[in-house]
């Protein structure tokens, strides 16, 4: 992107006067296209990493529940004969990841 932005500094001085307007217009379009590409890539990566953050928070919450000998996740699963998968799903919902992601996301979005 920096090369694309600097390109005008090399081409403009050697361009005839009548061709400068067209050169500048093509350059602006090129820079805008490149910025849009970078923005789309940023948003794709942001979505991917927010998912990873959500899963990490969920994992920490499950690990906190399983620490020590009194694992409420396992005790609840045994008492109610509910499989561990549904308990893990519940912990994912109640982990608070949505709150964390909601508060982190504004710092990572492009303006």
PDB file of N, CA, C and O in Angstrom, residues 49-65 88 90-104:
ATOM      1  N   UNK A  49     -10.614 -13.688  14.580  1.00  0.00           N
ATOM      2  CA  UNK A  49      -9.985 -13.573  15.893  1.00  0.00           C
ATOM      3  C   UNK A  49     -10.998 -13.310  17.009  1.00  0.00           C
ATOM      4  O   UNK A  49     -10.756 -13.700  18.155  1.00  0.00           O
ATOM      5  N   UNK A  50     -12.103 -12.690  16.692  1.00  0.00           N
ATOM      6  CA  UNK A  50     -13.146 -12.528  17.704  1.00  0.00           C
ATOM      7  C   UNK A  50     -13.740 -13.891  18.060  1.00  0.00           C
ATOM      8  O   UNK A  50     -14.074 -14.150  19.217  1.00  0.00           O
ATOM      9  N   UNK A  51     -13.845 -14.773  17.075  1.00  0.00           N
ATOM     10  CA  UNK A  51     -14.310 -16.134  17.342  1.00  0.00           C
ATOM     11  C   UNK A  51     -13.324 -16.854  18.250  1.00  0.00           C
ATOM     12  O   UNK A  51     -13.716 -17.537  19.206  1.00  0.00           O
ATOM     13  N   UNK A  52     -12.035 -16.682  17.976  1.00  0.00           N
ATOM     14  CA  UNK A  52     -11.014 -17.301  18.818  1.00  0.00           C
ATOM     15  C   UNK A  52     -11.055 -16.744  20.239  1.00  0.00           C
ATOM     16  O   UNK A  52     -10.897 -17.492  21.212  1.00  0.00           O
ATOM     17  N   UNK A  53     -11.272 -15.452  20.371  1.00  0.00           N
ATOM     18  CA  UNK A  53     -11.377 -14.841  21.691  1.00  0.00           C
ATOM     19  C   UNK A  53     -12.575 -15.404  22.451  1.00  0.00           C
ATOM     20  O   UNK A  53     -12.476 -15.753  23.633  1.00  0.00           O
ATOM     21  N   UNK A  54     -13.696 -15.519  21.767  1.00  0.00           N
ATOM     22  CA  UNK A  54     -14.900 -16.063  22.398  1.00  0.00           C
ATOM     23  C   UNK A  54     -14.663 -17.498  22.877  1.00  0.00           C
ATOM     24  O   UNK A  54     -15.028 -17.864  24.001  1.00  0.00           O
ATOM     25  N   UNK A  55     -14.018 -18.306  22.043  1.00  0.00           N
ATOM     26  CA  UNK A  55     -13.731 -19.689  22.430  1.00  0.00           C
ATOM     27  C   UNK A  55     -12.739 -19.757  23.586  1.00  0.00           C
ATOM     28  O   UNK A  55     -12.851 -20.620  24.464  1.00  0.00           O
ATOM     29  N   UNK A  56     -11.770 -18.849  23.606  1.00  0.00           N
ATOM     30  CA  UNK A  56     -10.791 -18.831  24.704  1.00  0.00           C
ATOM     31  C   UNK A  56     -11.469 -18.485  26.029  1.00  0.00           C
ATOM     32  O   UNK A  56     -11.185 -19.106  27.058  1.00  0.00           O
ATOM     33  N   UNK A  57     -12.374 -17.516  26.011  1.00  0.00           N
ATOM     34  CA  UNK A  57     -13.100 -17.147  27.235  1.00  0.00           C
ATOM     35  C   UNK A  57     -13.953 -18.320  27.705  1.00  0.00           C
ATOM     36  O   UNK A  57     -14.008 -18.628  28.898  1.00  0.00           O
ATOM     37  N   UNK A  58     -14.597 -18.984  26.768  1.00  0.00           N
ATOM     38  CA  UNK A  58     -15.418 -20.152  27.085  1.00  0.00           C
ATOM     39  C   UNK A  58     -14.560 -21.240  27.723  1.00  0.00           C
ATOM     40  O   UNK A  58     -14.930 -21.830  28.732  1.00  0.00           O
ATOM     41  N   UNK A  59     -13.393 -21.496  27.145  1.00  0.00           N
ATOM     42  CA  UNK A  59     -12.486 -22.516  27.669  1.00  0.00           C
ATOM     43  C   UNK A  59     -12.027 -22.168  29.085  1.00  0.00           C
ATOM     44  O   UNK A  59     -11.976 -23.032  29.962  1.00  0.00           O
ATOM     45  N   UNK A  60     -11.704 -20.914  29.326  1.00  0.00           N
ATOM     46  CA  UNK A  60     -11.287 -20.485  30.670  1.00  0.00           C
ATOM     47  C   UNK A  60     -12.424 -20.702  31.660  1.00  0.00           C
ATOM     48  O   UNK A  60     -12.208 -21.193  32.772  1.00  0.00           O
ATOM     49  N   UNK A  61     -13.618 -20.370  31.261  1.00  0.00           N
ATOM     50  CA  UNK A  61     -14.780 -20.547  32.153  1.00  0.00           C
ATOM     51  C   UNK A  61     -14.981 -22.025  32.490  1.00  0.00           C
ATOM     52  O   UNK A  61     -15.229 -22.381  33.651  1.00  0.00           O
ATOM     53  N   UNK A  62     -14.846 -22.897  31.499  1.00  0.00           N
ATOM     54  CA  UNK A  62     -14.983 -24.331  31.744  1.00  0.00           C
ATOM     55  C   UNK A  62     -13.866 -24.811  32.658  1.00  0.00           C
ATOM     56  O   UNK A  62     -14.098 -25.577  33.600  1.00  0.00           O
ATOM     57  N   UNK A  63     -12.634 -24.352  32.406  1.00  0.00           N
ATOM     58  CA  UNK A  63     -11.498 -24.755  33.247  1.00  0.00           C
ATOM     59  C   UNK A  63     -11.680 -24.294  34.690  1.00  0.00           C
ATOM     60  O   UNK A  63     -11.326 -25.008  35.618  1.00  0.00           O
ATOM     61  N   UNK A  64     -12.219 -23.097  34.874  1.00  0.00           N
ATOM     62  CA  UNK A  64     -12.486 -22.610  36.231  1.00  0.00           C
ATOM     63  C   UNK A  64     -13.486 -23.513  36.935  1.00  0.00           C
ATOM     64  O   UNK A  64     -13.364 -23.796  38.121  1.00  0.00           O
ATOM     65  N   UNK A  65     -14.491 -23.968  36.204  1.00  0.00           N
ATOM     66  CA  UNK A  65     -15.513 -24.843  36.774  1.00  0.00           C
ATOM     67  C   UNK A  65     -14.942 -26.210  37.124  1.00  0.00           C
ATOM     68  O   UNK A  65     -15.381 -26.849  38.074  1.00  0.00           O
ATOM     69  N   UNK A  88     -21.579 -28.044  28.431  1.00  0.00           N
ATOM     70  CA  UNK A  88     -20.547 -27.191  27.832  1.00  0.00           C
ATOM     71  C   UNK A  88     -21.203 -26.087  26.999  1.00  0.00           C
ATOM     72  O   UNK A  88     -20.757 -24.951  26.997  1.00  0.00           O
ATOM     73  N   UNK A  90     -24.097 -24.785  27.570  1.00  0.00           N
ATOM     74  CA  UNK A  90     -24.636 -23.817  28.532  1.00  0.00           C
ATOM     75  C   UNK A  90     -23.536 -22.888  29.032  1.00  0.00           C
ATOM     76  O   UNK A  90     -23.722 -21.680  29.125  1.00  0.00           O
ATOM     77  N   UNK A  91     -22.372 -23.455  29.340  1.00  0.00           N
ATOM     78  CA  UNK A  91     -21.253 -22.634  29.819  1.00  0.00           C
ATOM     79  C   UNK A  91     -20.788 -21.670  28.742  1.00  0.00           C
ATOM     80  O   UNK A  91     -20.344 -20.565  29.027  1.00  0.00           O
ATOM     81  N   UNK A  92     -20.904 -22.084  27.485  1.00  0.00           N
ATOM     82  CA  UNK A  92     -20.510 -21.180  26.398  1.00  0.00           C
ATOM     83  C   UNK A  92     -21.431 -19.958  26.364  1.00  0.00           C
ATOM     84  O   UNK A  92     -20.987 -18.837  26.157  1.00  0.00           O
ATOM     85  N   UNK A  93     -22.696 -20.197  26.611  1.00  0.00           N
ATOM     86  CA  UNK A  93     -23.665 -19.101  26.607  1.00  0.00           C
ATOM     87  C   UNK A  93     -23.472 -18.204  27.825  1.00  0.00           C
ATOM     88  O   UNK A  93     -23.565 -16.989  27.734  1.00  0.00           O
ATOM     89  N   UNK A  94     -23.189 -18.803  28.975  1.00  0.00           N
ATOM     90  CA  UNK A  94     -23.100 -18.034  30.219  1.00  0.00           C
ATOM     91  C   UNK A  94     -21.671 -17.637  30.585  1.00  0.00           C
ATOM     92  O   UNK A  94     -21.435 -17.159  31.686  1.00  0.00           O
ATOM     93  N   UNK A  95     -20.725 -17.802  29.658  1.00  0.00           N
ATOM     94  CA  UNK A  95     -19.322 -17.514  29.976  1.00  0.00           C
ATOM     95  C   UNK A  95     -19.025 -16.016  30.064  1.00  0.00           C
ATOM     96  O   UNK A  95     -18.029 -15.623  30.646  1.00  0.00           O
ATOM     97  N   UNK A  96     -19.868 -15.200  29.473  1.00  0.00           N
ATOM     98  CA  UNK A  96     -19.613 -13.761  29.458  1.00  0.00           C
ATOM     99  C   UNK A  96     -18.778 -13.329  28.271  1.00  0.00           C
ATOM    100  O   UNK A  96     -18.380 -12.170  28.168  1.00  0.00           O
ATOM    101  N   UNK A  97     -18.495 -14.248  27.344  1.00  0.00           N
ATOM    102  CA  UNK A  97     -17.679 -13.922  26.173  1.00  0.00           C
ATOM    103  C   UNK A  97     -18.328 -12.836  25.330  1.00  0.00           C
ATOM    104  O   UNK A  97     -17.633 -11.978  24.774  1.00  0.00           O
ATOM    105  N   UNK A  98     -19.645 -12.853  25.242  1.00  0.00           N
ATOM    106  CA  UNK A  98     -20.324 -11.841  24.431  1.00  0.00           C
ATOM    107  C   UNK A  98     -20.066 -10.434  24.974  1.00  0.00           C
ATOM    108  O   UNK A  98     -19.908  -9.486  24.212  1.00  0.00           O
ATOM    109  N   UNK A  99     -19.971 -10.302  26.273  1.00  0.00           N
ATOM    110  CA  UNK A  99     -19.686  -9.002  26.895  1.00  0.00           C
ATOM    111  C   UNK A  99     -18.254  -8.580  26.607  1.00  0.00           C
ATOM    112  O   UNK A  99     -17.985  -7.424  26.260  1.00  0.00           O
ATOM    113  N   UNK A 100     -17.327  -9.525  26.722  1.00  0.00           N
ATOM    114  CA  UNK A 100     -15.919  -9.221  26.469  1.00  0.00           C
ATOM    115  C   UNK A 100     -15.716  -8.831  25.012  1.00  0.00           C
ATOM    116  O   UNK A 100     -15.090  -7.817  24.700  1.00  0.00           O
ATOM    117  N   UNK A 101     -16.275  -9.624  24.090  1.00  0.00           N
ATOM    118  CA  UNK A 101     -16.128  -9.332  22.666  1.00  0.00           C
ATOM    119  C   UNK A 101     -16.738  -7.976  22.341  1.00  0.00           C
ATOM    120  O   UNK A 101     -16.155  -7.181  21.605  1.00  0.00           O
ATOM    121  N   UNK A 102     -17.898  -7.705  22.913  1.00  0.00           N
ATOM    122  CA  UNK A 102     -18.577  -6.423  22.655  1.00  0.00           C
ATOM    123  C   UNK A 102     -17.713  -5.233  23.095  1.00  0.00           C
ATOM    124  O   UNK A 102     -17.710  -4.187  22.454  1.00  0.00           O
ATOM    125  N   UNK A 103     -16.942  -5.410  24.179  1.00  0.00           N
ATOM    126  CA  UNK A 103     -16.109  -4.322  24.681  1.00  0.00           C
ATOM    127  C   UNK A 103     -14.746  -4.250  24.000  1.00  0.00           C
ATOM    128  O   UNK A 103     -14.126  -3.193  23.999  1.00  0.00           O
ATOM    129  N   UNK A 104     -14.268  -5.345  23.439  1.00  0.00           N
ATOM    130  CA  UNK A 104     -12.982  -5.353  22.753  1.00  0.00           C
ATOM    131  C   UNK A 104     -13.124  -4.890  21.305  1.00  0.00           C
ATOM    132  O   UNK A 104     -12.277  -4.184  20.763  1.00  0.00           O
TER     133      UNK A 104
END
